[in-house]
PDB file of C-alpha atoms in Angstrom:
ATOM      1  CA  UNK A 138     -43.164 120.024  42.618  1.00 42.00           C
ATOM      2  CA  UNK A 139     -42.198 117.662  44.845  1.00 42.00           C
ATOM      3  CA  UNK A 140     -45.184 115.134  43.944  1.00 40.00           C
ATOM      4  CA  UNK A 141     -45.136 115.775  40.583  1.00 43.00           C
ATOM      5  CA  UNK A 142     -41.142 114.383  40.886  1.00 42.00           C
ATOM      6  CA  UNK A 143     -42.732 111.521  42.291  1.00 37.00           C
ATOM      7  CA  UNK A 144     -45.212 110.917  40.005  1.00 35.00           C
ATOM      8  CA  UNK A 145     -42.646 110.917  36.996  1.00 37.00           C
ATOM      9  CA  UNK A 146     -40.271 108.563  38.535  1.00 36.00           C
ATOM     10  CA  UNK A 147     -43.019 105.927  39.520  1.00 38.00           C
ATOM     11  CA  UNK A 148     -44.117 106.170  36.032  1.00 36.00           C
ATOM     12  CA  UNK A 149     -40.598 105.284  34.778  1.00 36.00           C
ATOM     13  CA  UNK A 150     -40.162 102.525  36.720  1.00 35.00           C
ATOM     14  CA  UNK A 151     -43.044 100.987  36.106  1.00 31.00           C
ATOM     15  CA  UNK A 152     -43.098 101.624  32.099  1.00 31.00           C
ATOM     16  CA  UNK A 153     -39.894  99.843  32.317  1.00 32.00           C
ATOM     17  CA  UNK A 154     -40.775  96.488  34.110  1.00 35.00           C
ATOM     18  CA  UNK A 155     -44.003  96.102  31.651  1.00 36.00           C
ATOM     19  CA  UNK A 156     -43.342  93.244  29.280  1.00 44.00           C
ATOM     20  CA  UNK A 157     -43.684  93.450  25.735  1.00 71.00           C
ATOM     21  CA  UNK A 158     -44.710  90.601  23.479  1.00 76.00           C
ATOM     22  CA  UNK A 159     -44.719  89.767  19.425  1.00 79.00           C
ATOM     23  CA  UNK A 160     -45.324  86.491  17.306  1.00 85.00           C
ATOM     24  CA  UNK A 161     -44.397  83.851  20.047  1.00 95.00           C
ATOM     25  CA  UNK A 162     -42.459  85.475  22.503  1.00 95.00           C
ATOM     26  CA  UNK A 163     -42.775  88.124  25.306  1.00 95.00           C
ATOM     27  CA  UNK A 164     -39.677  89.854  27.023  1.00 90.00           C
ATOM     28  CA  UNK A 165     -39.563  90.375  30.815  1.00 79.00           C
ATOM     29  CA  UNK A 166     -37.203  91.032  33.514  1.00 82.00           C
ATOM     30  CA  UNK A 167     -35.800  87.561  33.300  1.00 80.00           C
ATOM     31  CA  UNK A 168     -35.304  87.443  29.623  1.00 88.00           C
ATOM     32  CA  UNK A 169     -37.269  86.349  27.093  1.00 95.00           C
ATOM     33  CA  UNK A 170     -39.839  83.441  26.670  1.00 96.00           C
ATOM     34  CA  UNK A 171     -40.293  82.000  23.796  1.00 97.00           C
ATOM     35  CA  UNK A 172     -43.452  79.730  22.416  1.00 97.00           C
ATOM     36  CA  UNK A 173     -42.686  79.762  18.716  1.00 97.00           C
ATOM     37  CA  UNK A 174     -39.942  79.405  15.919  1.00 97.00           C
ATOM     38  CA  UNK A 175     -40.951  82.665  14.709  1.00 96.00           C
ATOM     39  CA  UNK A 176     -40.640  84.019  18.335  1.00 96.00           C
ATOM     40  CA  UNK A 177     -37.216  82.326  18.612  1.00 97.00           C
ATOM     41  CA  UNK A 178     -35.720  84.079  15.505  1.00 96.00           C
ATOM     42  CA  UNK A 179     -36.784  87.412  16.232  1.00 94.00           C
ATOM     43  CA  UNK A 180     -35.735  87.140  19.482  1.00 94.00           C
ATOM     44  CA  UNK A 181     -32.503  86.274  18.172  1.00 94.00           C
ATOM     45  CA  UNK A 182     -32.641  89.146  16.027  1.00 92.00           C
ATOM     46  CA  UNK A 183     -33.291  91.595  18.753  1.00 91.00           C
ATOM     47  CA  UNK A 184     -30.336  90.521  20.976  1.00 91.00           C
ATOM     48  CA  UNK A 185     -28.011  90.257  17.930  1.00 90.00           C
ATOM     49  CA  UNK A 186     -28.745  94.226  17.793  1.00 85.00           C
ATOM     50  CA  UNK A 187     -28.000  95.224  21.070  1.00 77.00           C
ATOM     51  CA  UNK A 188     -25.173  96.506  22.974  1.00 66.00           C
ATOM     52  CA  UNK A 189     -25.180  94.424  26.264  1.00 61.00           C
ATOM     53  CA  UNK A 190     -22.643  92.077  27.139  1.00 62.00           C
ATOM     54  CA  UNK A 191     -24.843  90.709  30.023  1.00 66.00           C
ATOM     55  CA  UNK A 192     -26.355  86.475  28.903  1.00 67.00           C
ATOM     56  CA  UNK A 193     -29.679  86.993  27.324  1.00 87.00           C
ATOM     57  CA  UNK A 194     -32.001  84.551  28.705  1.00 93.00           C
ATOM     58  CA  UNK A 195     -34.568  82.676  26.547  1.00 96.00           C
ATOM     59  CA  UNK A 196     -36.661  80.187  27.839  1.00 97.00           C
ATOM     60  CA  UNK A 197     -38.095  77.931  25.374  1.00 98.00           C
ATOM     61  CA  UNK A 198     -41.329  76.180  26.403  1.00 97.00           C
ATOM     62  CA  UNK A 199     -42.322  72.758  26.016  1.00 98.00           C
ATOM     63  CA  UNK A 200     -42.517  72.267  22.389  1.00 98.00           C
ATOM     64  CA  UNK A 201     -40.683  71.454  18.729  1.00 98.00           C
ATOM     65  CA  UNK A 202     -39.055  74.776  16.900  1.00 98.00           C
ATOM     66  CA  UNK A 203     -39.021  74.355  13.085  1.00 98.00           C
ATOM     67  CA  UNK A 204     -36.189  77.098  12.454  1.00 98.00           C
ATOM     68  CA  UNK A 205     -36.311  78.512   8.857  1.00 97.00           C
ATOM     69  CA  UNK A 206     -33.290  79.844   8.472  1.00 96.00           C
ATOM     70  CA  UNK A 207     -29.009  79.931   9.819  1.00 96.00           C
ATOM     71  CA  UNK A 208     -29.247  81.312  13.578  1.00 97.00           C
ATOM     72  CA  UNK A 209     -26.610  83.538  13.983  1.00 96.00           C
ATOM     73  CA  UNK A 210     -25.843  84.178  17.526  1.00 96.00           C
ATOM     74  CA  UNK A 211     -23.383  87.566  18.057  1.00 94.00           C
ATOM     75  CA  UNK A 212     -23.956  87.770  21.531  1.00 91.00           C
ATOM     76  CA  UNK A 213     -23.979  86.100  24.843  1.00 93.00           C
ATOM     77  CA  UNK A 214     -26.458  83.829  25.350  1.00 94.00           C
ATOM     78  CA  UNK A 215     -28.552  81.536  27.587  1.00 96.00           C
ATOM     79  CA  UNK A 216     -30.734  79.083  25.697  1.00 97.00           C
ATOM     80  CA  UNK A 217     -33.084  76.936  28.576  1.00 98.00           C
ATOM     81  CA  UNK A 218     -35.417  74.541  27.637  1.00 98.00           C
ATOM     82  CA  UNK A 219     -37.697  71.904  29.438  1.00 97.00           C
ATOM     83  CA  UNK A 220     -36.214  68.640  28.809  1.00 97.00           C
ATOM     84  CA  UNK A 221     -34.355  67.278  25.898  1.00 96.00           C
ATOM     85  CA  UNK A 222     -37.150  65.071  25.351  1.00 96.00           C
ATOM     86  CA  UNK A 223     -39.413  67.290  24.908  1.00 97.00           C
ATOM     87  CA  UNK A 224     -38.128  70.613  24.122  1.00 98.00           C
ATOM     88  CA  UNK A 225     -36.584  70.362  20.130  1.00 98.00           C
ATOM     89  CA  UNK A 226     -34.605  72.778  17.643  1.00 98.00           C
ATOM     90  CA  UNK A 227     -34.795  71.504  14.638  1.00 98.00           C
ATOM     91  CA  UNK A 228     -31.834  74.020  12.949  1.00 98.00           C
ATOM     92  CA  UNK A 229     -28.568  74.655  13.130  1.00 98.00           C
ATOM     93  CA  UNK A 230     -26.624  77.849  15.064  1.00 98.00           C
ATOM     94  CA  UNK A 231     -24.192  79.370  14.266  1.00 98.00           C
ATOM     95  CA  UNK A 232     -22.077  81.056  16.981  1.00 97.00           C
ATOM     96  CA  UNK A 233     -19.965  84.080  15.100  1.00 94.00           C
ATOM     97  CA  UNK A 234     -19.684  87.043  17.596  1.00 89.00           C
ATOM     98  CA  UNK A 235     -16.879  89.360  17.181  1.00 84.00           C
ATOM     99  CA  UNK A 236     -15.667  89.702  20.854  1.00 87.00           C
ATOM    100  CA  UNK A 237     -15.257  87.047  24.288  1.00 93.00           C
ATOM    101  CA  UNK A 238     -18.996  85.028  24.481  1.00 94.00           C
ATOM    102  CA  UNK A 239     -20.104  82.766  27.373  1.00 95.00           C
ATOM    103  CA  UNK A 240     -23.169  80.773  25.333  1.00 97.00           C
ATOM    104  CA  UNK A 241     -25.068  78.000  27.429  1.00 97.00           C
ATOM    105  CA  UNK A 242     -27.910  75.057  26.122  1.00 98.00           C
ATOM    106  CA  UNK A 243     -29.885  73.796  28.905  1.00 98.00           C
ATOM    107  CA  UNK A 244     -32.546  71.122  28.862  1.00 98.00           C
ATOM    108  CA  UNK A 245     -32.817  71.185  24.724  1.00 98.00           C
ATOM    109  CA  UNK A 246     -32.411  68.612  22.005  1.00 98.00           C
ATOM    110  CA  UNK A 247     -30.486  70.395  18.764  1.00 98.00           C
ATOM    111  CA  UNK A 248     -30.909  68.737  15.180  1.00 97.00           C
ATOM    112  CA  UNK A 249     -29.574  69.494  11.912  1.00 97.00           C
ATOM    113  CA  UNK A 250     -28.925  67.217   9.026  1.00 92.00           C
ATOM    114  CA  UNK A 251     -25.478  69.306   8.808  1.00 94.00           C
ATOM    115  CA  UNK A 252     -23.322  70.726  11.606  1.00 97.00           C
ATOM    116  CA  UNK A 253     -25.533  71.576  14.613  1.00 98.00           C
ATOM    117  CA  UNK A 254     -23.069  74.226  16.203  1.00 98.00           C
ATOM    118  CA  UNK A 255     -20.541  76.068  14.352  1.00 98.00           C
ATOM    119  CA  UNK A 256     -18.079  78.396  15.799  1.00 98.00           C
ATOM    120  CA  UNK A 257     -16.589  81.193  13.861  1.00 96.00           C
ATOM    121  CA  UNK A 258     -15.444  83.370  16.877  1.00 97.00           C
ATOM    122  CA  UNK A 259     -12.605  81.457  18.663  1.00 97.00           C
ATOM    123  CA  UNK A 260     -13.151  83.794  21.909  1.00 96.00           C
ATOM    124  CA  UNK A 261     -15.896  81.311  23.186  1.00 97.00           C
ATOM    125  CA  UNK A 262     -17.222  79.358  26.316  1.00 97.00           C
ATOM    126  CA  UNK A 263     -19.434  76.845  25.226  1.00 98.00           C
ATOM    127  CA  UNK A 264     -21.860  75.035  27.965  1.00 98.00           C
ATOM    128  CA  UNK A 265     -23.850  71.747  27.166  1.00 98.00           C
ATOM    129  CA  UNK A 266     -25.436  70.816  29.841  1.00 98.00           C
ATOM    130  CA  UNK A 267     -28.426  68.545  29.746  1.00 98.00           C
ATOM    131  CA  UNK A 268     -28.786  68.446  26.129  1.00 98.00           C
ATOM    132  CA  UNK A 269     -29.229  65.810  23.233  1.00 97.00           C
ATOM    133  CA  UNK A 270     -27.200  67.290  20.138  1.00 97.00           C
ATOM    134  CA  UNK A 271     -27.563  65.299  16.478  1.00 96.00           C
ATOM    135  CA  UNK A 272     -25.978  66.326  13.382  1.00 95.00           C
ATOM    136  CA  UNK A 273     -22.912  65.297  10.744  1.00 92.00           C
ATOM    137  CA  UNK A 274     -20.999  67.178  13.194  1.00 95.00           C
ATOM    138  CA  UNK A 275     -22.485  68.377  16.880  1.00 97.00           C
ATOM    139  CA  UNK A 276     -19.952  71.102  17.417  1.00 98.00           C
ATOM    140  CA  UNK A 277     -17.513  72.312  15.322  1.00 98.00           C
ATOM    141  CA  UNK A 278     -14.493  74.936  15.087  1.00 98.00           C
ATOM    142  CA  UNK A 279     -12.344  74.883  12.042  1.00 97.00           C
ATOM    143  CA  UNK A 280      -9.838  77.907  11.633  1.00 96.00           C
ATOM    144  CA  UNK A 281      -5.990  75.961  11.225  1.00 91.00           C
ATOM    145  CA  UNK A 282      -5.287  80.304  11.305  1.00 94.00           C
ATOM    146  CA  UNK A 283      -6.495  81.300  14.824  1.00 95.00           C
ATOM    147  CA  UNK A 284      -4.262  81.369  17.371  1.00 96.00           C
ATOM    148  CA  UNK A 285      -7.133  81.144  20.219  1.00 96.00           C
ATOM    149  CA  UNK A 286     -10.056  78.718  19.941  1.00 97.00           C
ATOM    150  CA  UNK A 287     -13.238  77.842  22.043  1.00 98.00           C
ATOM    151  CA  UNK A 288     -13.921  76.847  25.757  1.00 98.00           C
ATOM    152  CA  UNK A 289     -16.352  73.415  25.227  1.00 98.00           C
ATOM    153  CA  UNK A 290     -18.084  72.482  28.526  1.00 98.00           C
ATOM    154  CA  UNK A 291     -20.293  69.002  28.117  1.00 98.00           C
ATOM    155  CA  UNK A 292     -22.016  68.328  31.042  1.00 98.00           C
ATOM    156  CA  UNK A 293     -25.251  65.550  31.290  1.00 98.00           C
ATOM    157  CA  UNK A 294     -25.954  65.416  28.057  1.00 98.00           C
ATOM    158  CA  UNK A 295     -25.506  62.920  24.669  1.00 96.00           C
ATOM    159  CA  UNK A 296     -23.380  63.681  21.434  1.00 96.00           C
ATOM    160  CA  UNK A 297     -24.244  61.793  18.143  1.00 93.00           C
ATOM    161  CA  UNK A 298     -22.771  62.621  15.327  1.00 91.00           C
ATOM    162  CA  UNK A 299     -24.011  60.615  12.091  1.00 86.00           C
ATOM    163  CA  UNK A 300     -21.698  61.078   9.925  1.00 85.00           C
ATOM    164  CA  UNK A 301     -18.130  62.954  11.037  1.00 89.00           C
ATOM    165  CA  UNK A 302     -17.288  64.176  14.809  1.00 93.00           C
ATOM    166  CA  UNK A 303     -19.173  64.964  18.020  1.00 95.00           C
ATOM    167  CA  UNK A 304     -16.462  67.510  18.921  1.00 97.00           C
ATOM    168  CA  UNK A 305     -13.755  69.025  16.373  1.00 97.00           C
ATOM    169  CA  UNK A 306     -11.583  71.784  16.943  1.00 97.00           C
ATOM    170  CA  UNK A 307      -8.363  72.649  14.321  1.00 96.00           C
ATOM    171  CA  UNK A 308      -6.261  75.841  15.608  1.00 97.00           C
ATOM    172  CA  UNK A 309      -3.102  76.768  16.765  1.00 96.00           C
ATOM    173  CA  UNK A 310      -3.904  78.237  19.791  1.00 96.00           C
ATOM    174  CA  UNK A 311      -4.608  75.972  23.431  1.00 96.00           C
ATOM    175  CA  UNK A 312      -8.223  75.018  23.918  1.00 96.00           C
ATOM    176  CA  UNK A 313      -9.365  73.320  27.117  1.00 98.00           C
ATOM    177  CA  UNK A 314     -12.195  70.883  27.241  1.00 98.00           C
ATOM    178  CA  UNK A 315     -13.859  69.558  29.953  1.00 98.00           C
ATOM    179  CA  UNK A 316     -16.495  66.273  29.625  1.00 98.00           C
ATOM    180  CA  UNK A 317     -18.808  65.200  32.406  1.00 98.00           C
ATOM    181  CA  UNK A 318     -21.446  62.069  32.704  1.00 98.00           C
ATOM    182  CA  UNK A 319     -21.774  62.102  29.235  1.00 97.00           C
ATOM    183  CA  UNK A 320     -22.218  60.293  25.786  1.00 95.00           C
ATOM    184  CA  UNK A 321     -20.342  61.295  22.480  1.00 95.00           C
ATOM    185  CA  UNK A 322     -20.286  59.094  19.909  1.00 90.00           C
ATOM    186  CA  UNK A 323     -20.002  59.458  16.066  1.00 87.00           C
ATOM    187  CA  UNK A 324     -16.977  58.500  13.386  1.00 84.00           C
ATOM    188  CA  UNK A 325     -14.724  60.289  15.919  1.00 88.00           C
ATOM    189  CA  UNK A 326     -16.148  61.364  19.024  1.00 93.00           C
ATOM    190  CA  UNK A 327     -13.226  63.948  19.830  1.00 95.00           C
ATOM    191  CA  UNK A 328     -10.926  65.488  17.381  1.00 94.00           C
ATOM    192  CA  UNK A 329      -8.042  67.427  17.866  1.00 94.00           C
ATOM    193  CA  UNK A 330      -6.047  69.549  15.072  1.00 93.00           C
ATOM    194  CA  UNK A 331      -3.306  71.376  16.017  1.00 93.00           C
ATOM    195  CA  UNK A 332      -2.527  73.613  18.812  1.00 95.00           C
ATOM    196  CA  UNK A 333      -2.222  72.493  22.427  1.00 95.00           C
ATOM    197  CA  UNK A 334      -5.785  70.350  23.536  1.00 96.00           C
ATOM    198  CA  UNK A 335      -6.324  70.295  27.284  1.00 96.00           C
ATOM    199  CA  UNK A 336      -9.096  67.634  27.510  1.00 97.00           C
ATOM    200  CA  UNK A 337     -10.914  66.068  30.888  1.00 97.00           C
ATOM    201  CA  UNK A 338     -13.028  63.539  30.542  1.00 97.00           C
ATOM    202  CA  UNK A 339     -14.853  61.989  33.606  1.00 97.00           C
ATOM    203  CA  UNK A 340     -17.678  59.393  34.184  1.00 97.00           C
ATOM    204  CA  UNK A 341     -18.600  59.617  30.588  1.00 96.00           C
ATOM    205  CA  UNK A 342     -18.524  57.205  27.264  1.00 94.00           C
ATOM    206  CA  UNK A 343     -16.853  58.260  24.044  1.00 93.00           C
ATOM    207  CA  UNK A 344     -17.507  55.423  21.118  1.00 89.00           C
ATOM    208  CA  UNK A 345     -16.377  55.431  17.629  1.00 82.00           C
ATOM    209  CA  UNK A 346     -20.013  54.543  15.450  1.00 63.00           C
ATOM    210  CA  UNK A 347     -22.194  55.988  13.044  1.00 43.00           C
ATOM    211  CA  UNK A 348     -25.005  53.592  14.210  1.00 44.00           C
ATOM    212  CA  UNK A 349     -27.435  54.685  16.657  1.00 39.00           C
ATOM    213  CA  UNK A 350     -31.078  54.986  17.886  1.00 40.00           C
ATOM    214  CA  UNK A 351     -32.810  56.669  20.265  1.00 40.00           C
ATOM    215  CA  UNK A 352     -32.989  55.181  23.369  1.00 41.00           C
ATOM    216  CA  UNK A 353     -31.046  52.053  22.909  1.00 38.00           C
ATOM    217  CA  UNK A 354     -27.332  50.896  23.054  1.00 43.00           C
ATOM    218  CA  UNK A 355     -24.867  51.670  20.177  1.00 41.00           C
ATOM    219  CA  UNK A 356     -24.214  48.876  18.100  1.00 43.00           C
ATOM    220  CA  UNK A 357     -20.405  50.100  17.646  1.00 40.00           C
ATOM    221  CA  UNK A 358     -20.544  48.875  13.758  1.00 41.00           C
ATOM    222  CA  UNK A 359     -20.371  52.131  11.231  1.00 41.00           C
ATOM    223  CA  UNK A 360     -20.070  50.058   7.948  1.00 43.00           C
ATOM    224  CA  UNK A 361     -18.164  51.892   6.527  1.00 40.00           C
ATOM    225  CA  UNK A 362     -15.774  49.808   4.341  1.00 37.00           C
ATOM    226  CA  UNK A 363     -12.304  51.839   4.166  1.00 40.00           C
ATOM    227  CA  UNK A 364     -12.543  53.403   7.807  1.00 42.00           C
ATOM    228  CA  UNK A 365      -9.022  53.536   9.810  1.00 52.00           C
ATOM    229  CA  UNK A 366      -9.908  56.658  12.169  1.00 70.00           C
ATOM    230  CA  UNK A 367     -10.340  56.598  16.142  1.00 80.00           C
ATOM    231  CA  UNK A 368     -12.642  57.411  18.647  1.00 88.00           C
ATOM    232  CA  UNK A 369     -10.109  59.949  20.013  1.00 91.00           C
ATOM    233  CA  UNK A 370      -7.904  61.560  17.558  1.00 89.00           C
ATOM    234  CA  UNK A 371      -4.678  64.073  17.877  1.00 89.00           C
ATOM    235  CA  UNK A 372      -3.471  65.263  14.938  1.00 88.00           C
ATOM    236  CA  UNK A 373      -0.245  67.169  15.067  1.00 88.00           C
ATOM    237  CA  UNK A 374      -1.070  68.734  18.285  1.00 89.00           C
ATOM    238  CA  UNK A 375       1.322  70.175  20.026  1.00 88.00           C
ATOM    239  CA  UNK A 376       1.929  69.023  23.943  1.00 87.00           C
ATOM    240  CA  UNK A 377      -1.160  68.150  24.092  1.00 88.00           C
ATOM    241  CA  UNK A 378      -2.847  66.442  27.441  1.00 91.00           C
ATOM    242  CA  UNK A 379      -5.935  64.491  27.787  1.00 92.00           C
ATOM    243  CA  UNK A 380      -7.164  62.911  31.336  1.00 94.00           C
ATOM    244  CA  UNK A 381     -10.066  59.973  31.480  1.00 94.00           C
ATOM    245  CA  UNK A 382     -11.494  59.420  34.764  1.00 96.00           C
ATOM    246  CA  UNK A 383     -13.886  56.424  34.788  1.00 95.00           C
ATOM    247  CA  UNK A 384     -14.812  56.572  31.240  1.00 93.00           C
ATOM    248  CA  UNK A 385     -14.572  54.227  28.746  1.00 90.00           C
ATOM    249  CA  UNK A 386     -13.359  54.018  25.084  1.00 89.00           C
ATOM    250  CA  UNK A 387     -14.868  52.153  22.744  1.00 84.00           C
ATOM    251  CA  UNK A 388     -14.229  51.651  18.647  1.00 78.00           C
ATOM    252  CA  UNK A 389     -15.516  49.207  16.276  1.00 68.00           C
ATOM    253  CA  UNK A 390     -15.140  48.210  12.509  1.00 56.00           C
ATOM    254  CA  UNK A 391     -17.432  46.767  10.344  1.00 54.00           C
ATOM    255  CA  UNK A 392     -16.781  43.215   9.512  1.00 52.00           C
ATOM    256  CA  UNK A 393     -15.945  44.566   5.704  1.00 50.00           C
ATOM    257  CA  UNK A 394     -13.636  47.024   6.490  1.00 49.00           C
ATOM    258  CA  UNK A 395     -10.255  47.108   5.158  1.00 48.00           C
ATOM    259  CA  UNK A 396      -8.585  48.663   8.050  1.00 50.00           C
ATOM    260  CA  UNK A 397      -9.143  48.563  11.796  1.00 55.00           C
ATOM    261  CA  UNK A 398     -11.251  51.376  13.799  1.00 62.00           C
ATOM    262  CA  UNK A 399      -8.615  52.235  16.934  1.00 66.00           C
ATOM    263  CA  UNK A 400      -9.918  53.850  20.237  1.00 70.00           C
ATOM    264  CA  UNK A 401      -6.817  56.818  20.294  1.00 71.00           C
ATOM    265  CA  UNK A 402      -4.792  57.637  17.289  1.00 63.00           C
ATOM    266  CA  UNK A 403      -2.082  60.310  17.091  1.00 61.00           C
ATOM    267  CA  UNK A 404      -1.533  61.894  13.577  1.00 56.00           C
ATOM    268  CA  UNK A 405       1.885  63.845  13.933  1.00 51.00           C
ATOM    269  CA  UNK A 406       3.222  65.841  11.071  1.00 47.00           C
ATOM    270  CA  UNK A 407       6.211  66.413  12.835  1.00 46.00           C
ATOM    271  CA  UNK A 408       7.436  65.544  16.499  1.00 45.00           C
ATOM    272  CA  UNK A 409       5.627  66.425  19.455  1.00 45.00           C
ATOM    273  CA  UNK A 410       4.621  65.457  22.702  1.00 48.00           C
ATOM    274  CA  UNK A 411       1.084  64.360  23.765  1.00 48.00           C
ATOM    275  CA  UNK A 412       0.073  63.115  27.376  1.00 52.00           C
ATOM    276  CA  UNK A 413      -2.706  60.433  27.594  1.00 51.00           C
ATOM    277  CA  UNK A 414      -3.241  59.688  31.368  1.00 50.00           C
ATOM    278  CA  UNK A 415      -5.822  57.818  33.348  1.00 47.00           C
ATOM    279  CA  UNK A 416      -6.860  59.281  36.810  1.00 45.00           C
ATOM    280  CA  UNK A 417      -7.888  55.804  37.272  1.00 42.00           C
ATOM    281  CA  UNK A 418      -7.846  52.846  35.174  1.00 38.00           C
ATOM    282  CA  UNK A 419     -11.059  53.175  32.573  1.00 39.00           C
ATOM    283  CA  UNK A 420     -13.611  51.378  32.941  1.00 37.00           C
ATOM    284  CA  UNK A 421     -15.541  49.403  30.478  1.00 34.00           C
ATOM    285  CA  UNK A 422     -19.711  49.652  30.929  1.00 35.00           C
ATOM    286  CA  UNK A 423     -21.792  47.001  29.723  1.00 30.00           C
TER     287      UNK A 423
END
């Protein structure tokens, strides 16, 4: 009796730490790695249906994913990649759980012609870190009902949007951001609607343009004839509070433009108070 117990429980254990594997992707102890954009959507698929509130790991390998259709993410998640270089998904995500989720991109490049990340569920933590986002918008909430709103954490890694905002968030409730040795750039490269914005912003560039290439300096000239917005933009936030630590500001106009592109701008329906302070004076980088 006593070795047949034995026997059994071995034989659990190790049924449980064998991997399984489908179309591009195999599931382990760690998590799940991922080769394909097949793989990568059923994967998705497969965590969207479970119960855990433990971050699901995929590792993406070296590689460009092709998504072919909306990824919906429901659950807490851990995206890690190679490099943004060299590790691309070509789609856009959707983040749209129902309860609190901690997501995280590491080492990826995101692209979508439209929004690249759209949040639905206010109860988020967002982490960029390491990772090149492009899309009309990089990461957008919009919900002027909700009276919470997402956690955005943008660490290392490069912002362009190429046609609206790198980062936009409209809700009533307070949302804290926090911005480290990085680039966002795009017609605004932080907007703020409503509710009470707690933004710090260290060693990091935020430019107003809708002109950019890959691996070269932006030419801060968007062309765009009737523009009057900002590179940093409050509208009718309430006590709102944003620090810069050795970052700089830049905006631009084209030379056509009928009204000028300014660096902060503060849209207020009504009165309120906002706080812009400097830990130390901002600096301008060539």
């Amino acid at each position: 009796m006593l070795l047949a117990a034995f026997i059994a429980v071995m034989s659990v254990g190790w049924t449980h730490a064998q991997s399984t594997s489908g179309d591009g992707y195999e599931k382990t102890n760690d998590g799940y790695t991922v080769t394909t954009a097949a793989g990568f959507e059923t994967v998705l698929g497969i965590l969207n249906g479970e119960s855990g509130t433990t971050p699901a790991k995929i590792k993406l390998a070296q590689g460009t994913y092709d998504l072919t259709k909306l990824a919906e993410v429901k659950k807490n998640l851990s995206v890690v990649g190679t490099d943004s270089a060299d590790c691309i998904i070509n789609g856009k995500f959707d983040i749209k759980g129902g309860e609190q989720q901690t997501i995280s991109f590491n080492k990826v490049k995101i692209d979508h012609k439209d929004v690249a990340i759209t949040l639905t569920n206010p109860k988020v933590i967002l982490t960029l870190d390491a990772v090149a986002v492009y899309g009309s918008y990089c990461v957008k909430f919009n919900d002027y009902t909700a009276t919470e709103a997402p956690t955005y954490i943008i660490k290392n890694s490069a912002l362009h949007a190429q046609t609206y905002y790198a980062l936009w968030t409209r809700s009533t409730g307070t949302y804290t951001w926090t911005i480290e040795n990085s680039l966002l750039e795009g017609w605004c490269a932080l907007y703020t609607s409503l509710g009470t914005p707690k933004i710090t912003v260290s060693n990091s560039h935020l430019y107003s343009t809708n002109i950019y290439k890959d691996n070269i300096d932006p030419t801060y000239t968007n062309n765009y004839s009737k523009n009057g917005f900002a590179t940093i933009v409050f509208e009718n936030t309430q006590n709102g509070k944003i620090s810069l630590d050795n970052t700089d500001v830049k905006s631009s106009w084209g030379k056509d433009a009928t009204s000028i592109q300014n660096s902060v701008i503060f849209q207020l329906w009504q009165i309120a108070t906002i706080r812009l302070s400097w830990v130390q004076p901002a600096m301008l980088w060539n």
